[in-house]
Tab-separated table of C-alpha atoms and ligand atoms in Angstrom:
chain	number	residue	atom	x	y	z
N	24	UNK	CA	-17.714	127.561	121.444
N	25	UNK	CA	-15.894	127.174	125.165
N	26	UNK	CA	-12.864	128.732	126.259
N	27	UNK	CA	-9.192	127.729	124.969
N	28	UNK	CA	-7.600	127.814	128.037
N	29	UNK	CA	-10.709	125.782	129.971
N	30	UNK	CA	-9.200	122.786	128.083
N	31	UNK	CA	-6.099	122.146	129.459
N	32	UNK	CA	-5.365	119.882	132.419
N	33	UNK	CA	-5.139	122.227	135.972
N	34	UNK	CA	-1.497	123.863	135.880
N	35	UNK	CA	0.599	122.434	137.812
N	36	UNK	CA	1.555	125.545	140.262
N	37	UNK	CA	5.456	124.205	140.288
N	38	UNK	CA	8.555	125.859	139.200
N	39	UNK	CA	11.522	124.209	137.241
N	40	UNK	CA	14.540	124.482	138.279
N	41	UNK	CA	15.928	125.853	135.422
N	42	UNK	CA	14.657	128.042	132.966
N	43	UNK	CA	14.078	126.962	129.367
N	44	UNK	CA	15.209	130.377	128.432
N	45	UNK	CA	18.085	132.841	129.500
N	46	UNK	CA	17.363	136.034	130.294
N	47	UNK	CA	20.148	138.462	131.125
N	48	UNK	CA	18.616	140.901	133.690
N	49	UNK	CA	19.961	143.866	134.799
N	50	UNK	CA	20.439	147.603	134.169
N	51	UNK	CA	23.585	147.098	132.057
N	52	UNK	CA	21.668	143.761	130.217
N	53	UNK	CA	18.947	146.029	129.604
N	54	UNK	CA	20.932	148.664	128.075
N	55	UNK	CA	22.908	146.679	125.924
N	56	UNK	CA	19.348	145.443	124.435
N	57	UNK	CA	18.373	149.212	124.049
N	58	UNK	CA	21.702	149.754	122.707
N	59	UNK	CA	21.355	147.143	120.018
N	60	UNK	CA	17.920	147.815	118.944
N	61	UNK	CA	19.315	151.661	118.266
N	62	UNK	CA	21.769	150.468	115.742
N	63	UNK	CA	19.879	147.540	114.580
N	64	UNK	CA	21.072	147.158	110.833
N	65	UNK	CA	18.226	146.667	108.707
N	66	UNK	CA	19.574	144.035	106.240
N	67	UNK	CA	17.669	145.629	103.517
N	68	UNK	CA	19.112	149.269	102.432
N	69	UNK	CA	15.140	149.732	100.920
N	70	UNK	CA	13.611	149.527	104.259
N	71	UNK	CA	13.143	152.509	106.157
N	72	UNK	CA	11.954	150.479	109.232
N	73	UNK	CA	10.885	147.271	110.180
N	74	UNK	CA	7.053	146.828	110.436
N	75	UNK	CA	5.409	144.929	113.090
N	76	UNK	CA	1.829	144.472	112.883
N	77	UNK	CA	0.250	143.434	116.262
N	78	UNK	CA	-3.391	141.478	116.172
N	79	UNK	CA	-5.637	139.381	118.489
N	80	UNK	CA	-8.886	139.862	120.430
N	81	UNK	CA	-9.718	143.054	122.195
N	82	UNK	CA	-8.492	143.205	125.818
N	83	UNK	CA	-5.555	140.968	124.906
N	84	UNK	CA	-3.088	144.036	125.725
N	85	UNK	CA	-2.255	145.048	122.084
N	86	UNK	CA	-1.923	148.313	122.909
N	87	UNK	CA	-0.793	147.690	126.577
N	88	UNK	CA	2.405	146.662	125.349
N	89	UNK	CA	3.098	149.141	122.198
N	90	UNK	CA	2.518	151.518	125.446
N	91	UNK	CA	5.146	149.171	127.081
N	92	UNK	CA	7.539	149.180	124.617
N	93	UNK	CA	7.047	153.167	124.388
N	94	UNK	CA	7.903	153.524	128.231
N	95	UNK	CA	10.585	151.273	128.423
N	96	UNK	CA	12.134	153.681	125.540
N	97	UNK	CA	11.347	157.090	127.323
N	98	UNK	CA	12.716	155.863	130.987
N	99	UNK	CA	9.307	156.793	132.539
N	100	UNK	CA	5.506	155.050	132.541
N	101	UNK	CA	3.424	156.655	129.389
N	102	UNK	CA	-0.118	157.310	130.080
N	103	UNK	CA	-2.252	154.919	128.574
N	104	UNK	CA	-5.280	156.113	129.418
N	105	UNK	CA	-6.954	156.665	125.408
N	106	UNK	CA	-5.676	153.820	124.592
N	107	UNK	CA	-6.644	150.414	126.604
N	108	UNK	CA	-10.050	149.299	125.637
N	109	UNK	CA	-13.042	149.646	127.721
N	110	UNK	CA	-15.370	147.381	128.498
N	111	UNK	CA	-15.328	144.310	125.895
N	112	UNK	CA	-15.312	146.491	122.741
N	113	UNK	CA	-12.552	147.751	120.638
N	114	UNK	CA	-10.642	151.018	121.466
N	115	UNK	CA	-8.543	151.056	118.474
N	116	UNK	CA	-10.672	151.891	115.580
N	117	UNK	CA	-7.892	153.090	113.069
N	118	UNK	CA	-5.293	151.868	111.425
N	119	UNK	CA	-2.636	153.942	113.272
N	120	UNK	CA	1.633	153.143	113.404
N	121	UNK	CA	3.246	153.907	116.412
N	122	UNK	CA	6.782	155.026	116.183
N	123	UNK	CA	9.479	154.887	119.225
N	124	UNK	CA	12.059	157.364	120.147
N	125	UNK	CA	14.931	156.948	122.175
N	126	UNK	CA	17.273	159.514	123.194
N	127	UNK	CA	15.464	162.108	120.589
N	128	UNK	CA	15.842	159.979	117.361
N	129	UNK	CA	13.099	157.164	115.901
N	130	UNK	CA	14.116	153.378	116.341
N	131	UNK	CA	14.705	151.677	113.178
N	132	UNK	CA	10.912	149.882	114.002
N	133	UNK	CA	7.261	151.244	114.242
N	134	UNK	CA	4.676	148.550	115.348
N	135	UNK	CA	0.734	149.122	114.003
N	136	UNK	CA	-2.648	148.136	115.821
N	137	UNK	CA	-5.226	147.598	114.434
N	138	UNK	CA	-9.467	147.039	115.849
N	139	UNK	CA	-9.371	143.829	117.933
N	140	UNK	CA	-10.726	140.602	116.537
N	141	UNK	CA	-13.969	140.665	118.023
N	142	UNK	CA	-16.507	137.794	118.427
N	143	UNK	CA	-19.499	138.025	115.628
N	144	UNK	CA	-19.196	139.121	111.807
N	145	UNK	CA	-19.726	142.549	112.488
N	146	UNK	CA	-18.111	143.374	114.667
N	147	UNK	CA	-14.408	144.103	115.177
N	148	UNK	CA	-11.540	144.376	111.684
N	149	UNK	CA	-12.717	141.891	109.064
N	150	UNK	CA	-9.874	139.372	108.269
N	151	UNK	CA	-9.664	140.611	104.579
N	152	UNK	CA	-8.378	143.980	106.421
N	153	UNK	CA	-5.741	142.665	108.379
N	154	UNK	CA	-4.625	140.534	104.976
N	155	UNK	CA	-4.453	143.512	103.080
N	156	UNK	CA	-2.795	145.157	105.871
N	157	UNK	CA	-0.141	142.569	106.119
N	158	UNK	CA	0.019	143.277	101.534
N	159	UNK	CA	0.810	147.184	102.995
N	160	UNK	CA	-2.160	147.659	101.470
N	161	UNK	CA	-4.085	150.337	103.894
N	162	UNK	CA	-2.947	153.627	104.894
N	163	UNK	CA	-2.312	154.957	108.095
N	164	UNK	CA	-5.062	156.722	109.734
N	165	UNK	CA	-7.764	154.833	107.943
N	166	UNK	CA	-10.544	153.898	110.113
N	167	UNK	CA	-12.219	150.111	110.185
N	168	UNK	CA	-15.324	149.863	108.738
N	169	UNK	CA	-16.420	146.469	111.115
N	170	UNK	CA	-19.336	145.597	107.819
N	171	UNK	CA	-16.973	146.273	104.889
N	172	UNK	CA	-13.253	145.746	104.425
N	173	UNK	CA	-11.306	148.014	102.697
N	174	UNK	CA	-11.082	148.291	98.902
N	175	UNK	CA	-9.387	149.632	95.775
N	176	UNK	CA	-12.171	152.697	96.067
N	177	UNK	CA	-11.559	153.785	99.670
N	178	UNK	CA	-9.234	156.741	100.156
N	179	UNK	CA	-7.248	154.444	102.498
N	180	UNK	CA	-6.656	151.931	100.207
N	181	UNK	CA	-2.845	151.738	99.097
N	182	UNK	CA	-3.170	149.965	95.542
N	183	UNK	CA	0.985	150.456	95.216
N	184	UNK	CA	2.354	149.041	98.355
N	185	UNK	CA	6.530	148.874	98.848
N	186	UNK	CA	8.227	146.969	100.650
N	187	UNK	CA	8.465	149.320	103.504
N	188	UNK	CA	4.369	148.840	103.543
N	189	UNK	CA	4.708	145.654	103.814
N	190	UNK	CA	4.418	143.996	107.118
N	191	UNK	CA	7.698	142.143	107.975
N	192	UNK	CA	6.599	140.568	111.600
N	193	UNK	CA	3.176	139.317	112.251
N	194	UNK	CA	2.636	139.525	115.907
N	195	UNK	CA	-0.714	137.777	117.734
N	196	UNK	CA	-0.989	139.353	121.084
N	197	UNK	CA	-3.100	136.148	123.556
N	198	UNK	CA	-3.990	136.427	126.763
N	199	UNK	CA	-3.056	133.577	128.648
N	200	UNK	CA	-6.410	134.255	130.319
N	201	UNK	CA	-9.997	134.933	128.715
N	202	UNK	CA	-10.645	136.263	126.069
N	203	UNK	CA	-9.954	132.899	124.040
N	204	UNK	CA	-12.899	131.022	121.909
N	205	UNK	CA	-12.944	128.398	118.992
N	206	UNK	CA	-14.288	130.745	116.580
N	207	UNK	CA	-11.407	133.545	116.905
N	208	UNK	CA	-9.302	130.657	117.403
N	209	UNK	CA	-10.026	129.769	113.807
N	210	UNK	CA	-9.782	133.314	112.534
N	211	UNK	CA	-6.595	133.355	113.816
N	212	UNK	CA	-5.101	130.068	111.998
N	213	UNK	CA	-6.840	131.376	108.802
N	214	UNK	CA	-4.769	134.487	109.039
N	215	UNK	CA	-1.668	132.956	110.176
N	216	UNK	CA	-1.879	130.453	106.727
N	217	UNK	CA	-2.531	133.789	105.146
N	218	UNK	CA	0.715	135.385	106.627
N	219	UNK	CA	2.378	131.892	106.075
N	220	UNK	CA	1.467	132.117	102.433
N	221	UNK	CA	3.209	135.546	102.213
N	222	UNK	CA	6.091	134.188	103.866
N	223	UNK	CA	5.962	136.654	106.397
N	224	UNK	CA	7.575	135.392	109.781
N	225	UNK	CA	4.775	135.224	112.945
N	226	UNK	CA	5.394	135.727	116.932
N	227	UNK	CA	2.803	135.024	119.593
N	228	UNK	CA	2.819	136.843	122.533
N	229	UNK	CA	1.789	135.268	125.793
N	230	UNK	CA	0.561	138.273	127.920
N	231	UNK	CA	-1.351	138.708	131.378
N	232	UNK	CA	1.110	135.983	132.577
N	233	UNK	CA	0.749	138.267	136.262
N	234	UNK	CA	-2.727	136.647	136.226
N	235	UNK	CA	-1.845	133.132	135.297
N	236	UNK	CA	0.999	132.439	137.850
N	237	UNK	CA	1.219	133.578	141.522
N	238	UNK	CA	4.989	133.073	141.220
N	239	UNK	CA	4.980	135.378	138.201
N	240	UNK	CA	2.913	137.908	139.470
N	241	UNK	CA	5.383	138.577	142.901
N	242	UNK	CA	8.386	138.365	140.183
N	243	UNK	CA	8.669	138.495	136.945
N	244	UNK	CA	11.998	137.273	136.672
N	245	UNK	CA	10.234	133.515	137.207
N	246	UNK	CA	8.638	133.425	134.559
N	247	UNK	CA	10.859	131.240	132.245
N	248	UNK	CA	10.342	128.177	135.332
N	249	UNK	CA	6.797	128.740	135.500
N	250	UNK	CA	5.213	124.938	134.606
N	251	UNK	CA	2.155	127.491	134.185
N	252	UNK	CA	3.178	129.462	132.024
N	253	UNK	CA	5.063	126.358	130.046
N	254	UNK	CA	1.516	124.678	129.885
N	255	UNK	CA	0.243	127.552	128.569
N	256	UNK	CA	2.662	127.764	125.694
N	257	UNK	CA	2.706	124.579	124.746
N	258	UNK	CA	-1.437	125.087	124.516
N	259	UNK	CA	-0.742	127.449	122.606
N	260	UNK	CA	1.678	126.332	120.342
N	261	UNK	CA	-0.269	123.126	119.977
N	262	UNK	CA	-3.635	125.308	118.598
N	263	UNK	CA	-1.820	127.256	116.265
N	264	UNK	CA	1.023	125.501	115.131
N	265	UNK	CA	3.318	127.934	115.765
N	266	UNK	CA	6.629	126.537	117.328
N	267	UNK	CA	7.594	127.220	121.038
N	268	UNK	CA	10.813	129.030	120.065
N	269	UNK	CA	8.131	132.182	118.359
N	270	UNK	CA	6.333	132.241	121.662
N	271	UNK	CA	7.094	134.745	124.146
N	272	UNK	CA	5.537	135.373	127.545
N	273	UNK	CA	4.917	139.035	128.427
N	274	UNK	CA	3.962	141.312	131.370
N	275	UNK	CA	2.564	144.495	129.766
N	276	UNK	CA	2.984	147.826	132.439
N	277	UNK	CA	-1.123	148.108	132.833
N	278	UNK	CA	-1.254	149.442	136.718
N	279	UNK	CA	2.498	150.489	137.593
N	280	UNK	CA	3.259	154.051	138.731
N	281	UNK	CA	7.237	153.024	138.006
N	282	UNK	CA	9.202	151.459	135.810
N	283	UNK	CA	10.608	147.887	136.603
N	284	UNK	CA	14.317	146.679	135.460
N	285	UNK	CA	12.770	142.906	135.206
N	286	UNK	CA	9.597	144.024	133.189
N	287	UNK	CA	11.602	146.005	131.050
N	288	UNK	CA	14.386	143.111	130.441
N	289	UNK	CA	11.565	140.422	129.216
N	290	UNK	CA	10.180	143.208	127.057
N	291	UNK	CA	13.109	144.165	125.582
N	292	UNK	CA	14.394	140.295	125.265
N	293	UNK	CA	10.997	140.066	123.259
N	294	UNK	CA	11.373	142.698	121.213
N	295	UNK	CA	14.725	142.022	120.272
N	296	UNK	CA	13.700	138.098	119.049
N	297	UNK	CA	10.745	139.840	116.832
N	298	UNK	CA	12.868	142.592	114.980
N	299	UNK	CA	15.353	139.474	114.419
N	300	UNK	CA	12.775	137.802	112.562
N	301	UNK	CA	11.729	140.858	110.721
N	302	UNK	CA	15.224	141.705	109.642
N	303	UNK	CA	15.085	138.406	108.397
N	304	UNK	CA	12.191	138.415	106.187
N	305	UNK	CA	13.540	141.271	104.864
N	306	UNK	CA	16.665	140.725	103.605
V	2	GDP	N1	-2.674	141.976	134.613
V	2	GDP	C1	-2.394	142.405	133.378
V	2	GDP	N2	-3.249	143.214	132.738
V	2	GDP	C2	-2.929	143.636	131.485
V	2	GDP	C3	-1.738	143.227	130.827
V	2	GDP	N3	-1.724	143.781	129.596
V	2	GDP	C4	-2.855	144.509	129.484
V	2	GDP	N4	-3.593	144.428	130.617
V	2	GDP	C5	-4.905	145.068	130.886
V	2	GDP	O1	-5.864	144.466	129.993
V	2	GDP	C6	-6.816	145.414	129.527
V	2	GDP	C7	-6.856	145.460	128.008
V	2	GDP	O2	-5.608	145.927	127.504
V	2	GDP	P1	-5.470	146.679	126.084
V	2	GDP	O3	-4.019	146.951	125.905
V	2	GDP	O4	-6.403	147.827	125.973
V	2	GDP	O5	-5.953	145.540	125.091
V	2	GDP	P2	-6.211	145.634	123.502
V	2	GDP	O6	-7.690	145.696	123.301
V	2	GDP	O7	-5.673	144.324	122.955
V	2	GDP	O8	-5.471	146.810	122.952
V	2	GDP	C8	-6.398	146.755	130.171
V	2	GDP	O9	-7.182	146.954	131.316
V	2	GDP	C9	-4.927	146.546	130.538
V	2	GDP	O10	-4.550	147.354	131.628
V	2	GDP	C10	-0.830	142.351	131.541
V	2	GDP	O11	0.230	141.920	131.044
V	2	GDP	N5	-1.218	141.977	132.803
V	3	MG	MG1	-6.168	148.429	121.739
């Protein structure tokens, strides 16, 4: 099997001198973004919100940064503390959509988890589920069944999926540490041909970068010069195919007391480029 990331030649610990991304940090920056994502137009009138679906092996921070995205909404940290996984197994064993509020009315987006992609056949979602879950074919609230996907006979099977079902952004949340093996490796590219086939537009999320980049990890704001975190990305992009411009480094709040204006910037920069692809697919 071996690790993904044990393959690539030693980072080089350097930073570029500039960026190969723009950022614009800063309260009003960040507000703007918030600001933006409020009135997002949905480009089709049929859509009630866009759907994100976020996947990849447990521990990767799936839910770290849904709880991320939640804080960054509410001004203040949200406690996490049912919802990061424990130990190496899954912590999210249903099918559950998380929607976001800001200033006391949803966001035009709700973003579902779903079990991690564990290692073994039984263990962890099936790929079939997270197929038909990108068809809108499973119901919120249903709960994985890690030996059987779910079918046209299970009470949280959707046999008449809209497009508002549907998922319109594919997200795979990767830790730029761990976690990583050949075999979910190749689960992954099967489901990403799957979501390719359906035409629906696919992100990858870079997160943990704290752990892969000193520079990173004292501040954030570096983390578009990082040659680490380039290397990493271009690993990346090389194993799955997916182009550099869908994949976006992240620092998920996992041990903060506060919130942080840089944090919240890349976040919301991230957000913004996946719910632009989403709009997309559905228009
Ligand atoms: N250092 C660091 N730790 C993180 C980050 N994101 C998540 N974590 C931690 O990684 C562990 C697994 O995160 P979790 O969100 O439960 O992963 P999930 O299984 O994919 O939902 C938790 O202990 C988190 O606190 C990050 O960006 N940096
Ligand atoms: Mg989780």
């Amino acid at each position: 099997m071996g690790d993904f990331w044990s393959k690539e030649s030693p980072p080089s610990e350097q930073l570029m001198e500039t960026g190969w991304c723009e950022i614009n940090w800063g309260t009003l920056q960040n507000n703007e973004m918030k600001k933006n994502l409020r009135k997002l137009q949905l480009k089709n009138p049929a859509v009630q919100h866009l759907h994100i679906l976020v996947i990849g092996p447990v521990r990767a921070g799936k839910s770290s940064f849904i709880q991320s995205v939640n804080s960054v909404f509410k001004n203040r940290m949200v406690n996490a503390a049912c919802t990061v996984a424990a130990g190496g197994k899954s912590c999210t064993k249903t099918y559950t959509t998380n929607p976001f509020e800001d200033e006391g009315r949803n966001l035009p987006f709700v973003i579902s988890d779903v079990m991690g992609l564990e290692k073994g056949r039984d263990s962890g979602v099936q790929p079939r589920d997270i197929i038909s879950a990108l068809k809108g074919r499973i119901k919120e609230g249903y709960t994985f069944n890690p030996v059987k996907p779910c079918s046209e006979e299970d009470t949280g099977y959707n046999s008449r999926p809209t497009v508002n079902d549907m998922v319109h952004c594919l997200v795979f949340v990767i830790p730029v540490s761990g976690c990583m093996d050949n075999d979910l490796i190749r689960r992954m590219q099967n489901i990403r041909q799957i979501a390719c086939d359906l035409g629906i537009p696919q992100v990858v999320i870079l997160t943990k970068v704290d752990l892969a980049c000193p520079h990173v990890k004292e501040d954030i704001k570096l983390v578009y010069k990082s040659q680490t975190i380039y290397q990493k990305m271009q690993a990346c992009s090389d194993a799955f195919g997916v182009p550099m411009s869908c994949i976006f480094p992240v620092k998920n709040y996992h041990d903060e007391k506060q919130l942080n204006l840089d944090m919240d910037s890349v976040l919301l920069f991230t957000l913004t480029q996946i719910l632009n692809y989403a709009n997309d697919f559905v228009a």
